Short mmCIF file of C-alpha atoms in Angstrom, two decimals:
data_model
loop_
_atom_site.label_atom_id
_atom_site.label_comp_id
_atom_site.label_asym_id
_atom_site.label_seq_id
_atom_site.Cartn_x
_atom_site.Cartn_y
_atom_site.Cartn_z
CA UNK A 18 136.04 85.66 149.50
CA UNK A 19 136.15 82.59 147.31
CA UNK A 20 136.47 82.79 143.53
CA UNK A 21 133.07 81.23 143.02
CA UNK A 22 131.37 84.03 144.93
CA UNK A 23 133.17 86.88 143.22
CA UNK A 24 132.27 85.44 139.86
CA UNK A 25 128.70 84.51 140.68
CA UNK A 26 127.18 87.56 139.06
CA UNK A 27 129.02 86.95 135.81
CA UNK A 28 127.60 83.46 135.67
CA UNK A 29 124.02 84.71 135.95
CA UNK A 30 124.07 87.56 133.43
CA UNK A 31 121.18 85.90 131.55
CA UNK A 32 119.15 85.20 134.67
CA UNK A 33 115.74 86.83 135.27
CA UNK A 34 115.83 90.46 136.38
CA UNK A 35 115.27 89.96 140.12
CA UNK A 36 117.83 87.20 140.20
CA UNK A 37 120.41 89.60 138.76
CA UNK A 38 119.44 92.17 141.38
CA UNK A 39 119.75 89.70 144.25
CA UNK A 40 123.08 88.41 142.97
CA UNK A 41 124.52 91.90 142.54
CA UNK A 42 123.49 92.98 146.04
CA UNK A 43 125.00 89.78 147.46
CA UNK A 44 128.20 90.49 145.54
CA UNK A 45 128.39 94.07 146.87
CA UNK A 46 127.76 92.88 150.42
CA UNK A 47 130.50 90.27 150.20
CA UNK A 48 132.90 92.67 148.48
CA UNK A 49 132.30 95.41 151.04
CA UNK A 50 132.83 93.09 153.98
CA UNK A 51 136.11 91.95 152.47
CA UNK A 52 137.34 95.49 151.69
CA UNK A 53 136.49 96.75 155.17
CA UNK A 54 138.60 93.97 156.72
CA UNK A 55 141.60 94.12 154.39
CA UNK A 56 144.49 96.31 155.55
CA UNK A 57 146.33 96.06 152.23
CA UNK A 58 144.32 97.56 149.37
CA UNK A 59 147.31 97.86 147.04
CA UNK A 60 147.49 96.15 143.63
CA UNK A 61 149.77 93.54 145.20
CA UNK A 62 146.75 92.12 147.05
CA UNK A 63 145.36 89.87 144.34
CA UNK A 64 142.11 89.18 146.17
CA UNK A 65 141.32 92.89 146.40
CA UNK A 66 142.31 93.42 142.76
CA UNK A 67 140.01 90.61 141.64
CA UNK A 68 137.04 92.05 143.52
CA UNK A 69 137.73 95.55 142.19
CA UNK A 70 138.01 94.33 138.59
CA UNK A 71 134.81 92.28 138.89
CA UNK A 72 132.98 95.34 140.16
CA UNK A 73 134.25 97.50 137.30
CA UNK A 74 133.09 94.88 134.84
CA UNK A 75 129.61 94.81 136.35
CA UNK A 76 129.23 98.58 136.52
CA UNK A 77 130.08 98.82 132.82
CA UNK A 78 127.37 96.32 131.94
CA UNK A 79 123.83 97.11 130.84
CA UNK A 80 120.99 97.13 133.36
CA UNK A 81 117.33 97.84 132.87
CA UNK A 82 115.90 100.81 134.82
CA UNK A 83 113.90 98.63 137.27
CA UNK A 84 117.08 96.69 138.09
CA UNK A 85 119.02 99.90 138.70
CA UNK A 86 116.36 101.31 140.99
CA UNK A 87 116.07 98.07 142.96
CA UNK A 88 119.83 97.98 143.52
CA UNK A 89 120.62 101.62 144.32
CA UNK A 90 117.59 101.85 146.61
CA UNK A 91 118.46 98.68 148.49
CA UNK A 92 118.91 99.44 152.19
CA UNK A 93 122.31 97.73 152.47
CA UNK A 94 123.62 99.62 149.42
CA UNK A 95 122.33 102.98 150.70
CA UNK A 96 123.73 102.52 154.21
CA UNK A 97 127.14 101.33 153.03
CA UNK A 98 127.56 103.30 149.81
CA UNK A 99 129.91 105.94 151.21
CA UNK A 100 132.10 103.34 152.95
CA UNK A 101 132.31 101.38 149.71
CA UNK A 102 133.27 104.51 147.76
CA UNK A 103 136.05 105.35 150.22
CA UNK A 104 137.61 101.91 149.81
CA UNK A 105 137.23 101.88 146.03
CA UNK A 106 138.76 105.36 145.84
CA UNK A 107 141.77 104.16 147.83
CA UNK A 108 142.18 101.13 145.56
CA UNK A 109 142.07 103.33 142.45
CA UNK A 110 144.55 105.77 144.01
CA UNK A 111 147.03 102.99 144.86
CA UNK A 112 146.81 101.52 141.36
CA UNK A 113 147.53 104.93 139.83
CA UNK A 114 150.37 105.56 142.29
CA UNK A 115 152.03 102.25 141.41
CA UNK A 116 151.70 102.88 137.69
CA UNK A 117 153.06 106.41 138.04
CA UNK A 118 156.11 105.25 140.00
CA UNK A 119 156.75 102.32 137.64
CA UNK A 120 156.64 104.48 134.52
CA UNK A 121 159.08 106.96 136.03
CA UNK A 122 161.62 104.11 136.24
CA UNK A 123 161.42 103.44 132.50
CA UNK A 124 163.22 105.03 129.58
CA UNK A 125 162.30 105.47 125.94
CA UNK A 126 158.82 106.23 124.60
CA UNK A 127 157.18 106.43 128.02
CA UNK A 128 154.12 108.28 126.71
CA UNK A 129 153.37 105.21 124.61
CA UNK A 130 153.49 103.18 127.81
CA UNK A 131 150.97 105.51 129.44
CA UNK A 132 148.74 105.09 126.38
CA UNK A 133 148.89 101.31 126.84
CA UNK A 134 147.43 101.44 130.38
CA UNK A 135 144.08 99.62 130.74
CA UNK A 136 142.09 102.78 131.48
CA UNK A 137 143.62 105.00 128.76
CA UNK A 138 140.89 104.23 126.22
CA UNK A 139 138.13 104.91 128.75
CA UNK A 140 139.51 108.33 129.62
CA UNK A 141 140.33 109.12 126.00
CA UNK A 142 136.71 108.48 125.04
CA UNK A 143 135.39 110.56 127.94
CA UNK A 144 137.74 113.51 127.36
CA UNK A 145 136.96 113.43 123.63
CA UNK A 146 133.24 113.76 124.43
CA UNK A 147 133.94 116.59 126.87
CA UNK A 148 136.05 118.57 124.42
CA UNK A 149 133.53 118.03 121.63
CA UNK A 150 130.81 119.55 123.78
CA UNK A 151 133.10 122.39 124.83
CA UNK A 152 133.83 123.23 121.19
CA UNK A 153 130.14 123.11 120.30
CA UNK A 154 129.51 125.60 123.07
CA UNK A 155 132.20 127.89 121.62
CA UNK A 156 134.61 127.42 124.53
CA UNK A 157 137.54 126.83 122.19
CA UNK A 158 139.95 129.56 123.24
CA UNK A 159 143.51 128.55 124.07
CA UNK A 160 143.34 129.86 127.65
CA UNK A 161 144.54 127.42 130.33
CA UNK A 162 142.28 124.64 131.56
CA UNK A 163 142.03 123.99 135.30
CA UNK A 164 141.66 120.33 136.26
CA UNK A 165 140.65 119.73 139.87
CA UNK A 166 141.75 116.41 141.40
CA UNK A 167 144.30 115.02 138.94
CA UNK A 168 145.71 112.27 141.19
CA UNK A 169 149.09 110.51 140.91
CA UNK A 170 148.43 109.44 137.30
CA UNK A 171 146.96 112.53 135.54
CA UNK A 172 145.70 110.76 132.44
CA UNK A 173 142.75 113.09 131.80
CA UNK A 174 144.89 116.28 131.97
CA UNK A 175 147.43 114.69 129.62
CA UNK A 176 144.69 113.79 127.13
CA UNK A 177 143.16 117.26 127.47
CA UNK A 178 146.49 118.79 126.48
CA UNK A 179 147.16 116.36 123.64
CA UNK A 180 143.71 116.86 122.09
CA UNK A 181 143.39 120.63 122.59
CA UNK A 182 147.00 121.84 122.75
CA UNK A 183 145.94 123.92 125.74
CA UNK A 184 147.96 124.41 128.90
CA UNK A 185 146.44 122.37 131.73
CA UNK A 186 146.87 123.36 135.37
CA UNK A 187 146.06 120.57 137.82
CA UNK A 188 144.95 121.11 141.41
CA UNK A 189 145.84 118.23 143.71
CA UNK A 190 145.44 118.36 147.49
CA UNK A 191 147.18 115.05 148.27
CA UNK A 192 150.94 115.58 148.73
CA UNK A 193 151.81 112.01 147.68
CA UNK A 194 149.77 112.32 144.49
CA UNK A 195 151.26 115.77 143.86
CA UNK A 196 154.84 114.48 144.04
CA UNK A 197 154.10 111.44 141.89
CA UNK A 198 152.27 113.40 139.19
CA UNK A 199 154.96 116.13 139.02
CA UNK A 200 157.68 113.50 138.59
CA UNK A 201 155.65 111.65 135.96
CA UNK A 202 154.91 114.77 133.90
CA UNK A 203 158.58 115.78 133.92
CA UNK A 204 159.53 112.24 132.88
CA UNK A 205 157.03 112.45 130.00
CA UNK A 206 158.45 115.78 128.89
CA UNK A 207 155.13 117.50 129.59
CA UNK A 208 156.13 119.43 132.70
CA UNK A 209 155.78 122.81 130.98
CA UNK A 210 152.41 121.93 129.38
CA UNK A 211 150.64 120.11 132.21
CA UNK A 212 151.54 121.52 135.62
CA UNK A 213 150.39 120.62 139.12
CA UNK A 214 149.65 122.87 142.09
CA UNK A 215 149.38 121.45 145.61
CA UNK A 216 146.02 122.97 146.50
CA UNK A 217 142.52 122.04 147.63
CA UNK A 218 140.10 122.83 144.80
CA UNK A 219 137.64 124.35 147.28
CA UNK A 220 140.27 126.92 148.35
CA UNK A 221 141.64 127.98 144.94
CA UNK A 222 141.11 131.39 143.36
CA UNK A 223 139.57 130.77 139.91
CA UNK A 224 139.34 134.45 138.98
CA UNK A 225 141.86 134.11 136.13
CA UNK A 226 140.25 131.01 134.63
CA UNK A 227 137.00 130.12 132.90
CA UNK A 228 137.44 126.52 131.69
CA UNK A 229 137.41 124.15 134.67
CA UNK A 230 137.17 120.37 134.95
CA UNK A 231 136.34 118.55 138.20
CA UNK A 232 137.41 114.90 138.45
CA UNK A 233 135.13 112.06 139.49
CA UNK A 234 137.10 111.20 142.64
CA UNK A 235 136.99 114.74 144.03
CA UNK A 236 135.12 114.67 147.31
CA UNK A 237 132.80 117.48 148.35
CA UNK A 238 132.26 118.61 144.77
CA UNK A 239 129.58 121.06 145.91
CA UNK A 240 132.20 122.96 147.95
CA UNK A 241 134.46 123.16 144.89
CA UNK A 242 131.57 124.43 142.76
CA UNK A 243 130.71 127.05 145.39
CA UNK A 244 134.27 128.39 145.25
CA UNK A 245 134.29 128.40 141.44
CA UNK A 246 131.06 130.35 141.11
CA UNK A 247 132.22 132.81 143.78
CA UNK A 248 135.64 133.52 142.26
CA UNK A 249 135.39 132.95 138.49
CA UNK A 250 133.75 135.69 136.42
CA UNK A 251 132.59 133.51 133.51
CA UNK A 252 132.95 129.84 134.48
CA UNK A 253 132.32 126.95 132.11
CA UNK A 254 132.60 123.81 134.23
CA UNK A 255 132.78 120.15 133.26
CA UNK A 256 132.14 118.19 136.45
CA UNK A 257 132.25 114.42 136.39
CA UNK A 258 129.44 112.63 138.13
CA UNK A 259 127.84 109.21 138.15
CA UNK A 260 124.52 107.85 136.94
CA UNK A 261 122.55 104.72 137.70
CA UNK A 262 124.59 101.80 138.96
CA UNK A 263 127.79 103.80 138.73
CA UNK A 264 126.71 105.80 141.79
CA UNK A 265 127.87 102.83 143.83
CA UNK A 266 131.45 103.62 142.88
CA UNK A 267 131.55 107.41 142.50
CA UNK A 268 129.93 110.33 144.27
CA UNK A 269 127.05 111.72 142.22
CA UNK A 270 126.33 115.43 142.00
CA UNK A 271 123.10 116.47 143.69
CA UNK A 272 121.63 118.18 140.64
CA UNK A 273 118.76 119.63 142.66
CA UNK A 274 121.28 121.86 144.47
CA UNK A 275 122.96 123.24 141.36
CA UNK A 276 120.26 125.75 140.50
CA UNK A 277 120.22 126.99 144.10
CA UNK A 278 123.98 127.51 143.81
CA UNK A 279 123.51 129.59 140.69
CA UNK A 280 124.39 126.98 138.06
CA UNK A 281 122.59 126.12 134.83
CA UNK A 282 123.08 122.63 133.37
CA UNK A 283 123.96 123.06 129.68
CA UNK A 284 124.26 119.38 128.81
CA UNK A 285 125.85 116.10 129.75
CA UNK A 286 127.75 113.14 128.40
CA UNK A 287 126.51 109.58 128.87
CA UNK A 288 128.43 106.52 130.04
CA UNK A 289 129.49 104.05 127.38
CA UNK A 290 128.65 100.43 128.05
CA UNK A 291 131.78 98.33 128.69
CA UNK A 292 134.04 101.40 128.30
CA UNK A 293 133.21 104.62 130.19
CA UNK A 294 131.88 104.57 133.77
CA UNK A 295 131.53 108.30 134.40
CA UNK A 296 129.31 110.94 132.89
CA UNK A 297 129.97 114.69 132.82
CA UNK A 298 127.72 117.66 133.54
CA UNK A 299 128.46 120.96 131.79
CA UNK A 300 127.61 124.03 133.86
CA UNK A 301 127.54 127.77 133.46
CA UNK A 302 126.51 130.59 135.76
CA UNK A 303 122.84 131.60 135.64
CA UNK A 304 122.59 135.16 134.38
CA UNK A 305 119.56 137.42 134.65
#
């Protein structure tokens, strides 16, 4: 993929609506074809990194509702959406894994280094919104927070602990991510405050916990939610999802299925243009 093509959408940000739509779809098509062919999706592959960063920039931009509908309903996007998400998830994982390993090699004020990472501010803003809603809904007790899908760089769990002073227990099913995150948390001096369990979130017993977060990259979120509502007596769940254009990158919760599962949507956060990609749904069990 040549530089001119990856940057074409940026150059037409003031173009008429349908021109923006056509350019974005062309960009996604070209990006997907490249990512499906590349065997190295690590941060060392500059071409892949450039495409990924361009996509993030576009998804954080403002789009009018007709543009969003035209793009997400496009046949190529719909057919290839899951394949695109798999590749983007792998890219994000490898970036976090590299950062986690690199920080573990450093000495000194390593938490300050974590805070200087490019995505720290995005997650800080999102977690702040989530905790604000949780406090408004009176879920302010100091009981442990479960965080499903923390990855190799558990930024959200770290921020959750720093802002709430609560113990955070992470569930991570990937052994590589588990090892990396455990080493990082020990290196940060947070190993007794933010812990990690090697476990699939859809197989965990939530009976001792009521405050549960589900990360955006967790696959099969519905299966995790089914296990939570079956095992937790009084669950309050913050599950990250995606809206509008951001559904291209992250799996969106099928909200029509939540009520059938026994969940009530209490509220939600909204993405922040140029900062936060994800949004969060807050759920509680439906009671008679």
